[in-house]
Amino acid sequence: MLESYYTDSFKKISQEKQDKILNAAIIEFAEHGFDSANINQIAQKAEISVGSLYKYFGSKEELYLMIIRIGIESTKKVLEEIMLGEQDFLSRIERIIRTIQLQSRENLHLTRLYNIMAAESKSELAGRIVSEMENDTAGLYASFIAEAQASHSIRADIHPQLFAFFLDNLFITLQFSYSSDYYKERLRTFAGIDIHDQDELVAEQLIKFIKGAFFLN
């Protein structure tokens, strides 16, 4: 799927050079959004010419889609590993929460990029990406919840698809609370100025919140 966004010329350069270009693009798009991102800045940070950049990617949109695709594939892989694991319901929920806390910091610009993308006016482009990513996520969570219901691990009177939606909203908000200035400030407003140094407390309390939703009769 990634191959549809770049040219044969991009495949021929070293992995190190590919990574440098993609990292420069991720930072530029995350800091400025699609419309305001500057191709000249991306080329400069990647230490290549603008002409070379367009030789590797046919357009600014193709480069944008490429880095979004990288984020989608990475998120999907991690979620599938957790969802298909042998752990019980709450253990898998805890793994997702802790993975969000870790990766939101480690992949700060990719997380910010998703936040910007969801709010940008370029709705057609964002819609194509968001719908594909969230279709995968919705299916994983809904199946996970339905399987837990079938094994009598969680309450039976809930709607798997709606609870998947509610659960995903919690996770997205948590993700943005470590990467977006606005959401970080909201978390501090509600929970205290030093809350970002208390990952254990956040994980513990969110697990209790989710447990209350899925296990109370």
Coordinates of N, CA and C in Angstrom, one line a residue:
M1 N 0.8 -1.2 0.0 CA 0.0 0.0 0.0 C 0.9 1.3 0.0
L2 N 2.0 1.3 0.8 CA 2.8 2.4 0.8 C 3.4 2.8 -0.5
E3 N 3.6 1.7 -1.3 CA 4.3 1.9 -2.7 C 3.5 2.8 -3.6
S4 N 2.2 2.9 -3.3 CA 1.3 3.8 -4.2 C 1.6 5.3 -4.1
Y5 N 2.3 5.6 -3.0 CA 2.5 7.1 -2.7 C 3.9 7.6 -3.2
Y6 N 4.8 6.7 -3.5 CA 6.2 7.2 -3.9 C 6.6 6.6 -5.2
T7 N 7.6 7.1 -5.8 CA 8.1 6.7 -7.1 C 9.2 5.7 -7.0
D8 N 9.6 5.1 -8.1 CA 10.7 4.1 -8.1 C 12.0 4.8 -7.6
S9 N 12.2 6.1 -7.9 CA 13.4 6.8 -7.5 C 13.5 6.8 -6.0
F10 N 12.4 6.9 -5.3 CA 12.5 6.9 -3.8 C 13.0 5.5 -3.3
K11 N 12.6 4.5 -3.9 CA 13.0 3.1 -3.5 C 14.5 2.9 -3.7
K12 N 15.1 3.6 -4.6 CA 16.5 3.4 -4.9 C 17.5 4.1 -3.9
I13 N 17.0 5.1 -3.2 CA 17.9 5.8 -2.2 C 18.0 5.0 -0.9
S14 N 19.0 5.3 -0.1 CA 19.3 4.5 1.1 C 18.1 4.7 2.1
Q15 N 18.0 3.7 3.0 CA 17.0 3.8 4.1 C 17.2 5.0 4.9
E16 N 18.5 5.3 5.2 CA 18.8 6.5 6.0 C 18.3 7.8 5.4
K17 N 18.4 7.9 4.1 CA 17.9 9.1 3.4 C 16.4 9.1 3.3
Q18 N 15.8 7.9 3.1 CA 14.3 7.8 3.1 C 13.8 8.3 4.5
D19 N 14.4 7.8 5.5 CA 13.9 8.2 6.9 C 14.1 9.7 7.1
K20 N 15.2 10.2 6.7 CA 15.4 11.7 6.9 C 14.4 12.5 6.2
I21 N 14.0 12.1 5.0 CA 13.0 12.8 4.2 C 11.6 12.7 4.9
L22 N 11.3 11.5 5.3 CA 10.0 11.3 5.9 C 9.9 12.0 7.3
N23 N 10.9 11.9 8.1 CA 10.9 12.6 9.4 C 10.8 14.1 9.2
A24 N 11.5 14.7 8.2 CA 11.3 16.1 8.0 C 9.9 16.4 7.6
A25 N 9.3 15.6 6.8 CA 7.9 15.8 6.4 C 6.9 15.7 7.5
I26 N 7.1 14.7 8.4 CA 6.3 14.5 9.6 C 6.3 15.8 10.4
I27 N 7.5 16.3 10.7 CA 7.6 17.4 11.6 C 7.0 18.7 11.0
E28 N 7.2 18.9 9.7 CA 6.6 20.1 9.0 C 5.1 20.0 8.9
F29 N 4.6 18.9 8.6 CA 3.1 18.8 8.5 C 2.5 18.8 9.9
A30 N 3.2 18.2 10.9 CA 2.6 18.3 12.3 C 2.6 19.7 12.8
E31 N 3.6 20.5 12.5 CA 3.7 21.8 13.0 C 2.9 22.8 12.3
H32 N 2.6 22.6 11.0 CA 1.9 23.6 10.2 C 0.6 23.1 9.5
G33 N 0.3 21.8 9.6 CA -0.9 21.3 8.9 C -0.6 21.2 7.4
F34 N -1.5 20.6 6.6 CA -1.2 20.3 5.2 C -1.1 21.6 4.4
D35 N -2.1 22.5 4.6 CA -2.1 23.7 3.7 C -0.9 24.6 3.9
S36 N -0.5 24.8 5.2 CA 0.6 25.7 5.5 C 2.0 25.1 5.4
A37 N 2.0 23.8 5.4 CA 3.3 23.1 5.3 C 4.1 23.5 4.1
N38 N 5.4 23.7 4.2 CA 6.2 24.3 3.1 C 7.2 23.2 2.6
I39 N 7.0 22.9 1.3 CA 7.8 21.8 0.7 C 9.3 22.2 0.7
N40 N 9.6 23.5 0.5 CA 10.9 24.0 0.6 C 11.6 23.7 1.9
Q41 N 10.8 23.9 3.0 CA 11.3 23.6 4.3 C 11.6 22.1 4.5
I42 N 10.7 21.3 4.0 CA 10.9 19.8 4.1 C 12.2 19.4 3.4
A43 N 12.4 20.0 2.2 CA 13.6 19.6 1.4 C 14.8 20.1 2.1
Q44 N 14.8 21.3 2.7 CA 15.9 21.9 3.3 C 16.3 21.0 4.6
K45 N 15.3 20.7 5.4 CA 15.6 19.8 6.6 C 16.1 18.5 6.2
A46 N 15.6 17.9 5.1 CA 16.1 16.6 4.6 C 17.4 16.7 3.8
E47 N 17.9 17.9 3.6 CA 19.1 18.1 2.9 C 19.1 17.6 1.5
I48 N 18.0 17.9 0.8 CA 17.9 17.5 -0.6 C 17.3 18.7 -1.3
S49 N 17.3 18.7 -2.6 CA 16.7 19.8 -3.4 C 15.1 19.6 -3.5
V50 N 14.4 20.6 -3.8 CA 13.0 20.5 -4.0 C 12.7 19.6 -5.2
G51 N 13.6 19.8 -6.2 CA 13.4 18.9 -7.4 C 13.5 17.5 -7.1
S52 N 14.5 17.1 -6.2 CA 14.6 15.7 -5.8 C 13.4 15.2 -5.1
L53 N 12.9 16.1 -4.2 CA 11.7 15.7 -3.5 C 10.5 15.4 -4.4
Y54 N 10.3 16.2 -5.4 CA 9.2 15.9 -6.4 C 9.6 14.7 -7.3
K55 N 10.8 14.4 -7.3 CA 11.2 13.2 -8.1 C 10.8 11.9 -7.3
Y56 N 10.8 12.1 -6.0 CA 10.5 10.9 -5.1 C 9.0 10.8 -4.8
F57 N 8.3 12.0 -4.8 CA 6.9 12.1 -4.6 C 6.2 13.0 -5.6
G58 N 5.2 12.5 -6.3 CA 4.6 13.3 -7.4 C 3.9 14.6 -6.9
S59 N 3.6 14.7 -5.7 CA 2.9 15.9 -5.2 C 3.1 16.0 -3.7
K60 N 2.7 17.2 -3.2 CA 2.7 17.4 -1.7 C 1.7 16.5 -1.1
E61 N 0.6 16.3 -1.8 CA -0.5 15.4 -1.2 C 0.0 14.0 -1.1
E62 N 0.8 13.5 -2.1 CA 1.3 12.1 -2.0 C 2.2 11.9 -0.8
L63 N 3.1 12.9 -0.6 CA 4.0 12.9 0.5 C 3.2 12.9 1.8
Y64 N 2.2 13.7 1.9 CA 1.3 13.8 3.1 C 0.6 12.4 3.4
L65 N 0.1 11.9 2.3 CA -0.6 10.6 2.4 C 0.4 9.5 2.9
M66 N 1.6 9.6 2.4 CA 2.6 8.6 2.7 C 2.9 8.6 4.2
I67 N 3.1 9.7 4.8 CA 3.4 9.7 6.2 C 2.2 9.4 7.1
I68 N 1.0 9.8 6.6 CA -0.2 9.3 7.4 C -0.3 7.8 7.3
R69 N 0.0 7.3 6.2 CA -0.1 5.8 6.0 C 0.9 5.1 6.9
I70 N 2.0 5.7 7.1 CA 3.0 5.1 8.0 C 2.5 5.0 9.4
G71 N 1.8 6.1 9.8 CA 1.2 6.2 11.2 C 0.1 5.2 11.3
I72 N -0.7 5.0 10.3 CA -1.9 4.1 10.3 C -1.3 2.7 10.4
E73 N -0.4 2.3 9.6 CA 0.2 0.9 9.7 C 0.8 0.6 11.0
S74 N 1.5 1.6 11.6 CA 2.1 1.4 12.9 C 1.1 1.2 14.0
T75 N 0.1 2.0 14.0 CA -1.0 1.9 15.0 C -1.8 0.6 14.8
K76 N -2.1 0.3 13.6 CA -2.8 -1.0 13.3 C -2.1 -2.2 13.8
K77 N -0.8 -2.2 13.5 CA 0.1 -3.4 13.9 C 0.1 -3.5 15.4
V78 N 0.2 -2.4 16.2 CA 0.3 -2.5 17.6 C -1.1 -3.0 18.2
L79 N -2.2 -2.4 17.6 CA -3.5 -2.8 18.1 C -3.8 -4.2 17.8
E80 N -3.5 -4.7 16.7 CA -3.7 -6.1 16.3 C -3.0 -7.1 17.2
E81 N -1.7 -6.7 17.6 CA -0.9 -7.5 18.5 C -1.6 -7.6 19.8
I82 N -2.1 -6.5 20.3 CA -2.8 -6.5 21.6 C -4.1 -7.2 21.6
M83 N -4.9 -6.9 20.6 CA -6.3 -7.5 20.5 C -6.3 -9.0 20.2
L84 N -5.3 -9.5 19.6 CA -5.2 -10.9 19.2 C -4.4 -11.7 20.3
G85 N -4.0 -11.0 21.3 CA -3.2 -11.7 22.4 C -4.1 -12.6 23.2
E86 N -3.4 -13.3 24.1 CA -4.1 -14.3 25.0 C -4.6 -13.7 26.3
Q87 N -4.3 -12.4 26.5 CA -4.7 -11.8 27.8 C -6.2 -11.6 28.0
D88 N -6.6 -11.4 29.2 CA -8.0 -11.2 29.5 C -8.4 -9.7 29.1
F89 N -9.7 -9.4 29.2 CA -10.2 -8.2 28.7 C -9.5 -7.0 29.3
L90 N -9.4 -6.9 30.6 CA -8.8 -5.7 31.3 C -7.3 -5.6 31.0
S91 N -6.7 -6.8 30.9 CA -5.2 -6.8 30.7 C -4.9 -6.2 29.3
R92 N -5.7 -6.5 28.4 CA -5.5 -5.9 27.0 C -5.9 -4.4 27.0
I93 N -6.9 -4.0 27.8 CA -7.2 -2.6 27.9 C -6.0 -1.8 28.5
E94 N -5.4 -2.4 29.6 CA -4.3 -1.8 30.2 C -3.1 -1.7 29.3
R95 N -2.9 -2.7 28.4 CA -1.8 -2.6 27.5 C -2.0 -1.5 26.5
I96 N -3.2 -1.3 26.0 CA -3.5 -0.2 25.1 C -3.2 1.1 25.8
I97 N -3.7 1.3 27.0 CA -3.5 2.6 27.7 C -2.0 2.9 27.9
R98 N -1.2 1.9 28.3 CA 0.2 2.1 28.5 C 1.0 2.3 27.2
T99 N 0.5 1.7 26.1 CA 1.1 1.9 24.8 C 0.8 3.3 24.3
I100 N -0.4 3.8 24.6 CA -0.7 5.2 24.2 C 0.2 6.2 24.9
Q101 N 0.3 6.0 26.2 CA 1.2 6.9 27.0 C 2.6 6.9 26.5
L102 N 3.1 5.7 26.1 CA 4.5 5.6 25.7 C 4.6 6.2 24.3
Q103 N 3.8 5.7 23.3 CA 4.0 6.1 21.9 C 3.6 7.5 21.6
S104 N 2.6 8.1 22.4 CA 2.3 9.5 22.2 C 3.5 10.4 22.5
R105 N 4.3 10.0 23.3 CA 5.6 10.8 23.6 C 6.7 10.5 22.6
E106 N 6.8 9.2 22.3 CA 7.9 8.7 21.4 C 7.6 9.2 20.0
N107 N 6.3 9.1 19.6 CA 5.9 9.5 18.2 C 5.1 10.8 18.3
L108 N 5.7 11.8 19.0 CA 5.0 13.1 19.3 C 4.4 13.7 18.0
H109 N 5.2 13.9 17.0 CA 4.8 14.6 15.8 C 3.8 13.8 15.0
L110 N 3.8 12.5 15.0 CA 2.8 11.7 14.3 C 1.5 11.9 15.0
T111 N 1.5 11.9 16.3 CA 0.3 12.1 17.1 C -0.3 13.5 16.9
R112 N 0.6 14.5 16.9 CA 0.1 15.8 16.6 C -0.5 16.0 15.2
L113 N 0.1 15.3 14.3 CA -0.3 15.3 12.9 C -1.8 14.8 12.8
Y114 N -2.1 13.7 13.5 CA -3.4 13.2 13.4 C -4.4 14.2 14.0
N115 N -4.0 14.8 15.1 CA -4.9 15.8 15.8 C -5.1 17.0 14.8
I116 N -4.1 17.5 14.1 CA -4.3 18.6 13.1 C -5.1 18.1 12.0
M117 N -4.8 16.9 11.5 CA -5.5 16.4 10.3 C -7.0 16.3 10.5
A118 N -7.4 15.9 11.7 CA -8.8 15.7 12.0 C -9.6 17.0 12.1
A119 N -8.8 18.1 12.3 CA -9.5 19.4 12.4 C -9.3 20.3 11.2
E120 N -8.5 19.9 10.2 CA -8.2 20.7 9.1 C -9.4 20.8 8.1
S121 N -9.4 21.9 7.4 CA -10.5 22.1 6.4 C -10.4 21.3 5.2
K122 N -9.3 20.6 5.0 CA -9.1 19.8 3.8 C -9.9 18.5 4.0
S123 N -11.2 18.5 4.0 CA -12.0 17.4 4.5 C -12.0 16.2 3.6
E124 N -11.8 16.4 2.3 CA -11.8 15.2 1.4 C -10.6 14.4 1.7
L125 N -9.4 15.0 1.8 CA -8.2 14.3 2.0 C -8.2 13.7 3.4
A126 N -8.6 14.5 4.4 CA -8.6 14.0 5.8 C -9.6 12.8 5.9
G127 N -10.8 13.0 5.2 CA -11.8 12.0 5.3 C -11.4 10.6 4.8
R128 N -10.6 10.6 3.7 CA -10.1 9.4 3.1 C -9.3 8.6 4.1
I129 N -8.4 9.4 4.8 CA -7.5 8.8 5.7 C -8.2 8.3 7.0
V130 N -8.9 9.3 7.6 CA -9.6 9.0 8.9 C -10.6 7.8 8.8
S131 N -11.3 7.8 7.7 CA -12.3 6.7 7.6 C -11.7 5.3 7.5
E132 N -10.6 5.2 6.8 CA -9.9 4.0 6.6 C -9.3 3.5 8.0
M133 N -8.6 4.5 8.6 CA -8.0 4.2 9.9 C -9.0 3.8 11.0
E134 N -10.1 4.5 11.0 CA -11.1 4.3 12.1 C -12.0 3.1 11.7
N135 N -12.1 2.8 10.5 CA -12.9 1.5 10.2 C -12.1 0.3 10.7
D136 N -10.8 0.3 10.6 CA -10.0 -0.8 11.1 C -10.1 -0.8 12.6
T137 N -10.0 0.4 13.3 CA -10.0 0.4 14.7 C -11.4 0.0 15.3
A138 N -12.5 0.5 14.6 CA -13.8 0.2 15.0 C -14.1 -1.3 15.0
G139 N -13.6 -1.9 13.9 CA -13.8 -3.4 13.8 C -13.1 -4.1 14.8
L140 N -11.8 -3.7 15.1 CA -11.0 -4.4 16.1 C -11.7 -4.3 17.5
Y141 N -12.1 -3.1 17.9 CA -12.7 -2.9 19.2 C -14.1 -3.6 19.3
A142 N -14.9 -3.5 18.3 CA -16.2 -4.1 18.4 C -16.1 -5.6 18.5
S143 N -15.2 -6.2 17.7 CA -15.0 -7.7 17.7 C -14.5 -8.1 19.1
F144 N -13.6 -7.3 19.6 CA -13.0 -7.6 20.9 C -14.1 -7.6 22.0
I145 N -14.9 -6.6 22.0 CA -16.0 -6.5 23.0 C -17.0 -7.6 22.8
A146 N -17.4 -7.9 21.5 CA -18.4 -9.0 21.3 C -17.8 -10.4 21.8
E147 N -16.5 -10.6 21.5 CA -15.9 -11.9 22.0 C -15.9 -12.0 23.5
A148 N -15.6 -10.8 24.2 CA -15.7 -10.8 25.6 C -17.1 -11.1 26.2
Q149 N -18.1 -10.6 25.5 CA -19.5 -10.8 25.8 C -19.8 -12.3 25.7
A150 N -19.4 -12.9 24.6 CA -19.7 -14.3 24.3 C -19.0 -15.2 25.3
S151 N -17.9 -14.8 25.9 CA -17.3 -15.7 26.9 C -17.7 -15.3 28.3
H152 N -18.7 -14.4 28.4 CA -19.3 -13.9 29.7 C -18.2 -13.2 30.5
S153 N -17.2 -12.6 29.9 CA -16.2 -11.9 30.6 C -16.7 -10.5 31.0
I154 N -17.6 -9.9 30.2 CA -18.1 -8.6 30.5 C -19.6 -8.6 30.4
R155 N -20.3 -7.5 30.8 CA -21.7 -7.5 30.8 C -22.3 -7.7 29.4
A156 N -23.5 -8.3 29.4 CA -24.1 -8.7 28.1 C -25.1 -7.6 27.6
D157 N -25.4 -6.6 28.4 CA -26.4 -5.6 28.0 C -25.9 -4.4 27.3
I158 N -24.7 -4.5 26.7 CA -24.1 -3.3 26.0 C -24.0 -3.6 24.5
H159 N -24.0 -2.5 23.8 CA -23.9 -2.5 22.3 C -22.4 -2.5 21.9
P160 N -21.9 -3.6 21.3 CA -20.5 -3.6 21.0 C -20.0 -2.4 20.1
Q161 N -20.7 -2.1 19.1 CA -20.3 -1.0 18.2 C -20.3 0.4 18.9
L162 N -21.3 0.6 19.7 CA -21.3 1.9 20.4 C -20.3 2.0 21.5
F163 N -20.1 0.9 22.2 CA -19.1 0.9 23.3 C -17.7 0.9 22.7
A164 N -17.5 0.4 21.5 CA -16.2 0.5 20.7 C -16.0 2.0 20.4
F165 N -17.0 2.7 20.0 CA -16.9 4.2 19.8 C -16.6 4.9 21.0
F166 N -17.3 4.6 22.1 CA -17.0 5.3 23.4 C -15.5 5.0 23.8
L167 N -15.1 3.8 23.7 CA -13.8 3.4 24.2 C -12.7 4.1 23.3
D168 N -12.9 4.1 22.0 CA -12.0 4.8 21.1 C -11.9 6.3 21.4
N169 N -13.0 6.9 21.8 CA -12.9 8.3 22.1 C -12.1 8.6 23.4
L170 N -12.2 7.7 24.3 CA -11.4 7.8 25.5 C -9.9 7.7 25.2
F171 N -9.6 6.7 24.3 CA -8.2 6.5 23.9 C -7.6 7.7 23.1
I172 N -8.5 8.2 22.2 CA -8.0 9.4 21.4 C -7.8 10.6 22.3
T173 N -8.7 10.8 23.2 CA -8.5 12.0 24.2 C -7.2 11.8 25.0
L174 N -7.0 10.6 25.5 CA -5.8 10.3 26.2 C -4.5 10.5 25.3
Q175 N -4.6 10.1 24.1 CA -3.5 10.3 23.2 C -3.1 11.7 23.0
F176 N -4.2 12.5 22.7 CA -4.0 14.0 22.5 C -3.5 14.7 23.8
S177 N -3.9 14.1 24.9 CA -3.5 14.7 26.2 C -2.0 14.7 26.5
Y178 N -1.3 13.9 25.7 CA 0.1 13.8 25.9 C 0.9 14.5 24.7
S179 N 0.1 15.0 23.7 CA 0.8 15.5 22.5 C 0.3 16.9 22.1
S180 N -1.0 17.2 22.3 CA -1.6 18.5 21.9 C -1.6 19.5 23.1
D181 N -1.1 20.7 22.8 CA -1.0 21.7 23.9 C -2.4 22.0 24.5
Y182 N -3.4 22.0 23.7 CA -4.7 22.3 24.2 C -5.2 21.2 25.1
Y183 N -5.1 19.9 24.6 CA -5.5 18.8 25.5 C -4.6 18.6 26.7
K184 N -3.3 18.9 26.6 CA -2.5 18.8 27.7 C -2.9 19.7 28.8
E185 N -3.3 21.0 28.4 CA -3.7 21.9 29.4 C -5.1 21.5 30.0
R186 N -5.9 20.9 29.2 CA -7.2 20.5 29.7 C -7.0 19.4 30.8
L187 N -6.1 18.5 30.5 CA -5.8 17.5 31.5 C -5.2 18.1 32.8
R188 N -4.3 19.1 32.7 CA -3.8 19.7 33.8 C -4.9 20.5 34.6
T189 N -5.8 21.1 33.9 CA -6.9 21.8 34.5 C -7.7 20.9 35.4
F190 N -8.0 19.7 34.9 CA -8.9 18.8 35.6 C -8.1 18.0 36.7
A191 N -6.9 17.7 36.4 CA -6.2 16.7 37.3 C -5.0 17.2 38.0
G192 N -4.5 18.4 37.7 CA -3.4 19.0 38.4 C -2.2 19.2 37.5
I193 N -1.4 20.2 37.9 CA -0.3 20.6 37.1 C 0.8 19.5 36.8
D194 N 1.0 18.6 37.7 CA 2.0 17.6 37.5 C 1.5 16.3 37.0
I195 N 0.3 16.2 36.5 CA -0.4 15.0 36.1 C 0.4 14.2 35.0
H196 N 1.2 14.9 34.2 CA 1.9 14.3 33.1 C 3.1 13.5 33.6
D197 N 3.4 13.7 34.9 CA 4.5 12.9 35.6 C 3.9 11.7 36.3
Q198 N 2.6 11.5 36.2 CA 1.9 10.4 37.0 C 1.2 9.4 36.1
D199 N 2.0 8.8 35.2 CA 1.4 7.9 34.2 C 0.7 6.7 34.9
E200 N 1.2 6.2 36.0 CA 0.6 5.1 36.8 C -0.7 5.5 37.3
L201 N -0.9 6.7 37.8 CA -2.2 7.1 38.4 C -3.2 7.3 37.2
V202 N -2.8 7.8 36.1 CA -3.7 8.0 35.0 C -4.2 6.7 34.5
A203 N -3.2 5.7 34.3 CA -3.6 4.4 33.8 C -4.5 3.7 34.8
E204 N -4.2 3.7 36.0 CA -5.0 3.1 37.1 C -6.4 3.6 37.1
Q205 N -6.5 4.9 37.1 CA -7.9 5.5 37.2 C -8.7 5.3 35.9
L206 N -8.0 5.3 34.7 CA -8.8 5.1 33.5 C -9.2 3.7 33.4
I207 N -8.4 2.7 33.9 CA -8.8 1.3 33.9 C -10.1 1.1 34.8
K208 N -10.1 1.8 36.0 CA -11.2 1.7 36.9 C -12.5 2.3 36.2
F209 N -12.3 3.4 35.5 CA -13.4 4.0 34.8 C -14.0 3.0 33.7
I210 N -13.1 2.4 33.0 CA -13.6 1.5 31.9 C -14.2 0.2 32.5
K211 N -13.6 -0.2 33.6 CA -14.1 -1.4 34.3 C -15.5 -1.2 34.8
G212 N -15.8 0.0 35.3 CA -17.1 0.3 35.8 C -18.1 0.3 34.6
A213 N -17.7 0.7 33.4 CA -18.6 0.7 32.3 C -18.9 -0.7 31.8
F214 N -17.9 -1.6 31.8 CA -18.0 -2.9 31.2 C -18.5 -4.0 32.1
F215 N -18.3 -3.8 33.4 CA -18.6 -4.9 34.3 C -19.8 -4.7 35.3
L216 N -20.2 -3.4 35.5 CA -21.3 -3.2 36.4 C -22.6 -3.7 35.7
N217 N -23.5 -4.3 36.5 CA -24.8 -4.7 36.0 C -25.9 -3.7 36.2

